PDB file of N, CA and C in Angstrom:
ATOM      1  N   UNK A  18     175.300  22.138 111.376  1.00 66.00           N
ATOM      2  CA  UNK A  18     174.590  23.405 111.236  1.00 66.00           C
ATOM      3  C   UNK A  18     173.129  23.105 110.916  1.00 66.00           C
ATOM      4  N   UNK A  19     172.208  23.772 111.616  1.00 89.00           N
ATOM      5  CA  UNK A  19     170.796  23.508 111.361  1.00 89.00           C
ATOM      6  C   UNK A  19     170.310  24.248 110.111  1.00 89.00           C
ATOM      7  N   UNK A  20     169.130  23.880 109.676  1.00 90.00           N
ATOM      8  CA  UNK A  20     168.582  24.417 108.432  1.00 90.00           C
ATOM      9  C   UNK A  20     168.418  25.931 108.500  1.00 90.00           C
ATOM     10  N   UNK A  21     167.945  26.450 109.629  1.00 92.00           N
ATOM     11  CA  UNK A  21     167.752  27.895 109.756  1.00 92.00           C
ATOM     12  C   UNK A  21     169.071  28.621 109.521  1.00 92.00           C
ATOM     13  N   UNK A  22     170.130  28.155 110.144  1.00 94.00           N
ATOM     14  CA  UNK A  22     171.425  28.819 109.982  1.00 94.00           C
ATOM     15  C   UNK A  22     171.973  28.665 108.570  1.00 94.00           C
ATOM     16  N   UNK A  23     171.721  27.527 107.941  1.00 95.00           N
ATOM     17  CA  UNK A  23     172.158  27.334 106.561  1.00 95.00           C
ATOM     18  C   UNK A  23     171.461  28.314 105.629  1.00 95.00           C
ATOM     19  N   UNK A  24     170.163  28.478 105.807  1.00 96.00           N
ATOM     20  CA  UNK A  24     169.405  29.393 104.948  1.00 96.00           C
ATOM     21  C   UNK A  24     169.815  30.842 105.225  1.00 96.00           C
ATOM     22  N   UNK A  25     169.967  31.189 106.490  1.00 95.00           N
ATOM     23  CA  UNK A  25     170.402  32.553 106.818  1.00 95.00           C
ATOM     24  C   UNK A  25     171.777  32.832 106.229  1.00 95.00           C
ATOM     25  N   UNK A  26     172.664  31.849 106.230  1.00 96.00           N
ATOM     26  CA  UNK A  26     173.994  32.023 105.641  1.00 96.00           C
ATOM     27  C   UNK A  26     173.880  32.253 104.136  1.00 96.00           C
ATOM     28  N   UNK A  27     173.012  31.515 103.468  1.00 96.00           N
ATOM     29  CA  UNK A  27     172.837  31.696 102.025  1.00 96.00           C
ATOM     30  C   UNK A  27     172.262  33.072 101.709  1.00 96.00           C
ATOM     31  N   UNK A  28     171.366  33.547 102.554  1.00 97.00           N
ATOM     32  CA  UNK A  28     170.809  34.897 102.378  1.00 97.00           C
ATOM     33  C   UNK A  28     171.929  35.925 102.480  1.00 97.00           C
ATOM     34  N   UNK A  29     172.775  35.769 103.482  1.00 97.00           N
ATOM     35  CA  UNK A  29     173.885  36.693 103.677  1.00 97.00           C
ATOM     36  C   UNK A  29     174.869  36.623 102.504  1.00 97.00           C
ATOM     37  N   UNK A  30     175.231  35.391 102.080  1.00 96.00           N
ATOM     38  CA  UNK A  30     176.179  35.227 100.969  1.00 96.00           C
ATOM     39  C   UNK A  30     175.645  35.822  99.675  1.00 96.00           C
ATOM     40  N   UNK A  31     174.318  35.830  99.522  1.00 96.00           N
ATOM     41  CA  UNK A  31     173.699  36.401  98.328  1.00 96.00           C
ATOM     42  C   UNK A  31     173.615  37.927  98.412  1.00 96.00           C
ATOM     43  N   UNK A  32     173.982  38.492  99.563  1.00 97.00           N
ATOM     44  CA  UNK A  32     174.008  39.941  99.699  1.00 97.00           C
ATOM     45  C   UNK A  32     172.699  40.567 100.137  1.00 97.00           C
ATOM     46  N   UNK A  33     171.845  39.781 100.753  1.00 97.00           N
ATOM     47  CA  UNK A  33     170.547  40.267 101.205  1.00 97.00           C
ATOM     48  C   UNK A  33     170.471  40.277 102.725  1.00 97.00           C
ATOM     49  N   UNK A  34     169.546  41.064 103.233  1.00 97.00           N
ATOM     50  CA  UNK A  34     169.157  40.956 104.637  1.00 97.00           C
ATOM     51  C   UNK A  34     167.889  40.105 104.680  1.00 97.00           C
ATOM     52  N   UNK A  35     167.569  39.623 105.862  1.00 96.00           N
ATOM     53  CA  UNK A  35     166.328  38.849 106.009  1.00 96.00           C
ATOM     54  C   UNK A  35     165.120  39.701 105.609  1.00 96.00           C
ATOM     55  N   UNK A  36     165.123  40.964 106.014  1.00 97.00           N
ATOM     56  CA  UNK A  36     163.994  41.855 105.702  1.00 97.00           C
ATOM     57  C   UNK A  36     163.851  42.042 104.197  1.00 97.00           C
ATOM     58  N   UNK A  37     164.968  42.174 103.486  1.00 97.00           N
ATOM     59  CA  UNK A  37     164.908  42.335 102.030  1.00 97.00           C
ATOM     60  C   UNK A  37     164.334  41.089 101.366  1.00 97.00           C
ATOM     61  N   UNK A  38     164.721  39.937 101.865  1.00 97.00           N
ATOM     62  CA  UNK A  38     164.211  38.672 101.315  1.00 97.00           C
ATOM     63  C   UNK A  38     162.713  38.555 101.563  1.00 97.00           C
ATOM     64  N   UNK A  39     162.283  38.877 102.761  1.00 97.00           N
ATOM     65  CA  UNK A  39     160.852  38.817 103.081  1.00 97.00           C
ATOM     66  C   UNK A  39     160.071  39.774 102.181  1.00 97.00           C
ATOM     67  N   UNK A  40     160.588  40.974 101.979  1.00 97.00           N
ATOM     68  CA  UNK A  40     159.918  41.937 101.088  1.00 97.00           C
ATOM     69  C   UNK A  40     159.812  41.389  99.664  1.00 97.00           C
ATOM     70  N   UNK A  41     160.914  40.813  99.158  1.00 97.00           N
ATOM     71  CA  UNK A  41     160.915  40.276  97.800  1.00 97.00           C
ATOM     72  C   UNK A  41     159.960  39.093  97.671  1.00 97.00           C
ATOM     73  N   UNK A  42     159.953  38.213  98.648  1.00 98.00           N
ATOM     74  CA  UNK A  42     159.039  37.065  98.613  1.00 98.00           C
ATOM     75  C   UNK A  42     157.588  37.514  98.679  1.00 98.00           C
ATOM     76  N   UNK A  43     157.327  38.540  99.459  1.00 97.00           N
ATOM     77  CA  UNK A  43     155.975  39.086  99.559  1.00 97.00           C
ATOM     78  C   UNK A  43     155.535  39.677  98.223  1.00 97.00           C
ATOM     79  N   UNK A  44     156.418  40.460  97.605  1.00 97.00           N
ATOM     80  CA  UNK A  44     156.102  41.119  96.337  1.00 97.00           C
ATOM     81  C   UNK A  44     155.979  40.114  95.192  1.00 97.00           C
ATOM     82  N   UNK A  45     156.949  39.218  95.086  1.00 97.00           N
ATOM     83  CA  UNK A  45     157.012  38.318  93.935  1.00 97.00           C
ATOM     84  C   UNK A  45     156.086  37.110  94.047  1.00 97.00           C
ATOM     85  N   UNK A  46     155.862  36.618  95.263  1.00 97.00           N
ATOM     86  CA  UNK A  46     155.143  35.357  95.419  1.00 97.00           C
ATOM     87  C   UNK A  46     153.971  35.420  96.396  1.00 97.00           C
ATOM     88  N   UNK A  47     153.682  36.584  96.955  1.00 96.00           N
ATOM     89  CA  UNK A  47     152.527  36.724  97.834  1.00 96.00           C
ATOM     90  C   UNK A  47     152.718  36.163  99.231  1.00 96.00           C
ATOM     91  N   UNK A  48     153.980  35.959  99.645  1.00 96.00           N
ATOM     92  CA  UNK A  48     154.251  35.497 101.005  1.00 96.00           C
ATOM     93  C   UNK A  48     153.836  36.582 101.986  1.00 96.00           C
ATOM     94  N   UNK A  49     153.685  36.215 103.228  1.00 95.00           N
ATOM     95  CA  UNK A  49     153.463  37.182 104.298  1.00 95.00           C
ATOM     96  C   UNK A  49     154.647  38.133 104.341  1.00 95.00           C
ATOM     97  N   UNK A  50     154.377  39.399 104.629  1.00 95.00           N
ATOM     98  CA  UNK A  50     155.472  40.376 104.708  1.00 95.00           C
ATOM     99  C   UNK A  50     156.030  40.492 106.121  1.00 95.00           C
ATOM    100  N   UNK A  51     155.734  39.511 106.955  1.00 96.00           N
ATOM    101  CA  UNK A  51     156.175  39.516 108.346  1.00 96.00           C
ATOM    102  C   UNK A  51     157.516  38.792 108.487  1.00 96.00           C
ATOM    103  N   UNK A  52     158.512  39.525 108.928  1.00 96.00           N
ATOM    104  CA  UNK A  52     159.824  38.939 109.178  1.00 96.00           C
ATOM    105  C   UNK A  52     159.740  37.874 110.269  1.00 96.00           C
ATOM    106  N   UNK A  53     158.926  38.121 111.289  1.00 96.00           N
ATOM    107  CA  UNK A  53     158.809  37.146 112.380  1.00 96.00           C
ATOM    108  C   UNK A  53     158.175  35.837 111.895  1.00 96.00           C
ATOM    109  N   UNK A  54     157.217  35.921 110.951  1.00 96.00           N
ATOM    110  CA  UNK A  54     156.630  34.701 110.397  1.00 96.00           C
ATOM    111  C   UNK A  54     157.664  33.889 109.619  1.00 96.00           C
ATOM    112  N   UNK A  55     158.483  34.578 108.835  1.00 96.00           N
ATOM    113  CA  UNK A  55     159.530  33.910 108.057  1.00 96.00           C
ATOM    114  C   UNK A  55     160.551  33.261 108.989  1.00 96.00           C
ATOM    115  N   UNK A  56     160.966  34.002 109.985  1.00 95.00           N
ATOM    116  CA  UNK A  56     161.948  33.487 110.939  1.00 95.00           C
ATOM    117  C   UNK A  56     161.391  32.272 111.693  1.00 95.00           C
ATOM    118  N   UNK A  57     160.132  32.335 112.074  1.00 95.00           N
ATOM    119  CA  UNK A  57     159.499  31.209 112.771  1.00 95.00           C
ATOM    120  C   UNK A  57     159.424  29.985 111.867  1.00 95.00           C
ATOM    121  N   UNK A  58     159.115  30.195 110.585  1.00 95.00           N
ATOM    122  CA  UNK A  58     159.051  29.090 109.628  1.00 95.00           C
ATOM    123  C   UNK A  58     160.424  28.419 109.529  1.00 95.00           C
ATOM    124  N   UNK A  59     161.492  29.215 109.515  1.00 95.00           N
ATOM    125  CA  UNK A  59     162.841  28.652 109.475  1.00 95.00           C
ATOM    126  C   UNK A  59     163.162  27.924 110.771  1.00 95.00           C
ATOM    127  N   UNK A  60     162.769  28.487 111.896  1.00 94.00           N
ATOM    128  CA  UNK A  60     163.044  27.853 113.197  1.00 94.00           C
ATOM    129  C   UNK A  60     162.321  26.518 113.334  1.00 94.00           C
ATOM    130  N   UNK A  61     161.090  26.463 112.840  1.00 94.00           N
ATOM    131  CA  UNK A  61     160.304  25.229 112.910  1.00 94.00           C
ATOM    132  C   UNK A  61     160.722  24.215 111.849  1.00 94.00           C
ATOM    133  N   UNK A  62     161.554  24.692 110.906  1.00 93.00           N
ATOM    134  CA  UNK A  62     161.960  23.880 109.757  1.00 93.00           C
ATOM    135  C   UNK A  62     160.742  23.395 108.987  1.00 93.00           C
ATOM    136  N   UNK A  63     159.817  24.321 108.743  1.00 94.00           N
ATOM    137  CA  UNK A  63     158.565  23.970 108.071  1.00 94.00           C
ATOM    138  C   UNK A  63     158.453  24.623 106.686  1.00 94.00           C
ATOM    139  N   UNK A  64     159.595  24.920 106.077  1.00 94.00           N
ATOM    140  CA  UNK A  64     159.615  25.502 104.739  1.00 94.00           C
ATOM    141  C   UNK A  64     159.233  24.411 103.730  1.00 94.00           C
ATOM    142  N   UNK A  65     158.231  24.682 102.913  1.00 95.00           N
ATOM    143  CA  UNK A  65     157.813  23.720 101.897  1.00 95.00           C
ATOM    144  C   UNK A  65     158.792  23.770 100.726  1.00 95.00           C
ATOM    145  N   UNK A  66     158.793  22.701  99.940  1.00 96.00           N
ATOM    146  CA  UNK A  66     159.692  22.634  98.788  1.00 96.00           C
ATOM    147  C   UNK A  66     159.412  23.778  97.816  1.00 96.00           C
ATOM    148  N   UNK A  67     158.149  24.053  97.546  1.00 97.00           N
ATOM    149  CA  UNK A  67     157.770  25.162  96.658  1.00 97.00           C
ATOM    150  C   UNK A  67     158.323  26.481  97.195  1.00 97.00           C
ATOM    151  N   UNK A  68     158.247  26.671  98.499  1.00 97.00           N
ATOM    152  CA  UNK A  68     158.760  27.886  99.118  1.00 97.00           C
ATOM    153  C   UNK A  68     160.282  27.949  99.016  1.00 97.00           C
ATOM    154  N   UNK A  69     160.940  26.788  99.142  1.00 96.00           N
ATOM    155  CA  UNK A  69     162.393  26.744  98.992  1.00 96.00           C
ATOM    156  C   UNK A  69     162.788  27.138  97.575  1.00 96.00           C
ATOM    157  N   UNK A  70     162.029  26.686  96.587  1.00 97.00           N
ATOM    158  CA  UNK A  70     162.297  27.072  95.199  1.00 97.00           C
ATOM    159  C   UNK A  70     162.133  28.575  95.002  1.00 97.00           C
ATOM    160  N   UNK A  71     161.077  29.136  95.579  1.00 97.00           N
ATOM    161  CA  UNK A  71     160.837  30.576  95.463  1.00 97.00           C
ATOM    162  C   UNK A  71     161.923  31.369  96.179  1.00 97.00           C
ATOM    163  N   UNK A  72     162.330  30.921  97.345  1.00 97.00           N
ATOM    164  CA  UNK A  72     163.400  31.567  98.085  1.00 97.00           C
ATOM    165  C   UNK A  72     164.694  31.537  97.282  1.00 97.00           C
ATOM    166  N   UNK A  73     165.020  30.386  96.713  1.00 97.00           N
ATOM    167  CA  UNK A  73     166.227  30.274  95.893  1.00 97.00           C
ATOM    168  C   UNK A  73     166.169  31.239  94.718  1.00 97.00           C
ATOM    169  N   UNK A  74     165.022  31.346  94.083  1.00 97.00           N
ATOM    170  CA  UNK A  74     164.850  32.257  92.946  1.00 97.00           C
ATOM    171  C   UNK A  74     165.110  33.703  93.345  1.00 97.00           C
ATOM    172  N   UNK A  75     164.554  34.121  94.460  1.00 97.00           N
ATOM    173  CA  UNK A  75     164.748  35.487  94.955  1.00 97.00           C
ATOM    174  C   UNK A  75     166.230  35.758  95.229  1.00 97.00           C
ATOM    175  N   UNK A  76     166.936  34.735  95.719  1.00 97.00           N
ATOM    176  CA  UNK A  76     168.355  34.895  96.042  1.00 97.00           C
ATOM    177  C   UNK A  76     169.254  34.759  94.820  1.00 97.00           C
ATOM    178  N   UNK A  77     168.676  34.383  93.688  1.00 97.00           N
ATOM    179  CA  UNK A  77     169.468  34.226  92.477  1.00 97.00           C
ATOM    180  C   UNK A  77     170.093  32.844  92.341  1.00 97.00           C
ATOM    181  N   UNK A  78     169.520  31.859  93.018  1.00 96.00           N
ATOM    182  CA  UNK A  78     170.009  30.482  92.963  1.00 96.00           C
ATOM    183  C   UNK A  78     168.974  29.601  92.280  1.00 96.00           C
ATOM    184  N   UNK A  79     169.401  28.404  91.930  1.00 95.00           N
ATOM    185  CA  UNK A  79     168.463  27.381  91.504  1.00 95.00           C
ATOM    186  C   UNK A  79     168.783  26.120  92.299  1.00 95.00           C
ATOM    187  N   UNK A  80     167.774  25.329  92.537  1.00 95.00           N
ATOM    188  CA  UNK A  80     167.957  24.073  93.250  1.00 95.00           C
ATOM    189  C   UNK A  80     168.053  22.973  92.200  1.00 95.00           C
ATOM    190  N   UNK A  81     169.134  22.210  92.266  1.00 94.00           N
ATOM    191  CA  UNK A  81     169.391  21.166  91.278  1.00 94.00           C
ATOM    192  C   UNK A  81     169.508  19.831  92.000  1.00 94.00           C
ATOM    193  N   UNK A  82     168.830  18.837  91.488  1.00 93.00           N
ATOM    194  CA  UNK A  82     168.923  17.490  92.032  1.00 93.00           C
ATOM    195  C   UNK A  82     170.103  16.814  91.348  1.00 93.00           C
ATOM    196  N   UNK A  83     171.017  16.274  92.131  1.00 92.00           N
ATOM    197  CA  UNK A  83     172.213  15.639  91.617  1.00 92.00           C
ATOM    198  C   UNK A  83     172.420  14.333  92.352  1.00 92.00           C
ATOM    199  N   UNK A  84     172.608  13.262  91.607  1.00 92.00           N
ATOM    200  CA  UNK A  84     172.832  11.947  92.213  1.00 92.00           C
ATOM    201  C   UNK A  84     174.171  11.960  92.944  1.00 92.00           C
ATOM    202  N   UNK A  85     174.185  11.394  94.153  1.00 91.00           N
ATOM    203  CA  UNK A  85     175.427  11.320  94.925  1.00 91.00           C
ATOM    204  C   UNK A  85     176.485  10.601  94.125  1.00 91.00           C
ATOM    205  N   UNK A  86     177.713  11.097  94.239  1.00 88.00           N
ATOM    206  CA  UNK A  86     178.832  10.479  93.558  1.00 88.00           C
ATOM    207  C   UNK A  86     179.065  11.007  92.151  1.00 88.00           C
ATOM    208  N   UNK A  87     178.085  11.719  91.583  1.00 75.00           N
ATOM    209  CA  UNK A  87     178.280  12.328  90.263  1.00 75.00           C
ATOM    210  C   UNK A  87     179.111  13.590  90.416  1.00 75.00           C
ATOM    211  N   UNK A  88     179.999  13.815  89.457  1.00 67.00           N
ATOM    212  CA  UNK A  88     180.818  15.040  89.558  1.00 67.00           C
ATOM    213  C   UNK A  88     180.186  16.193  88.846  1.00 67.00           C
TER     214      UNK A  88
END
């Protein structure tokens, strides 16, 4: 599964639409309010780490670094 589909799946599992996420990112973090810009960023796989953190926050997730093999 590519990154775009993984992120879209997480958006869906969190109970949001893409448009709702774009609106929240625009309001909370000053992202562009363009759904097409967000979708293009996902398609190009050009999401920055800072943006991934902000996206996770909007969805109610946190990104945690975990060493492989740790339970």
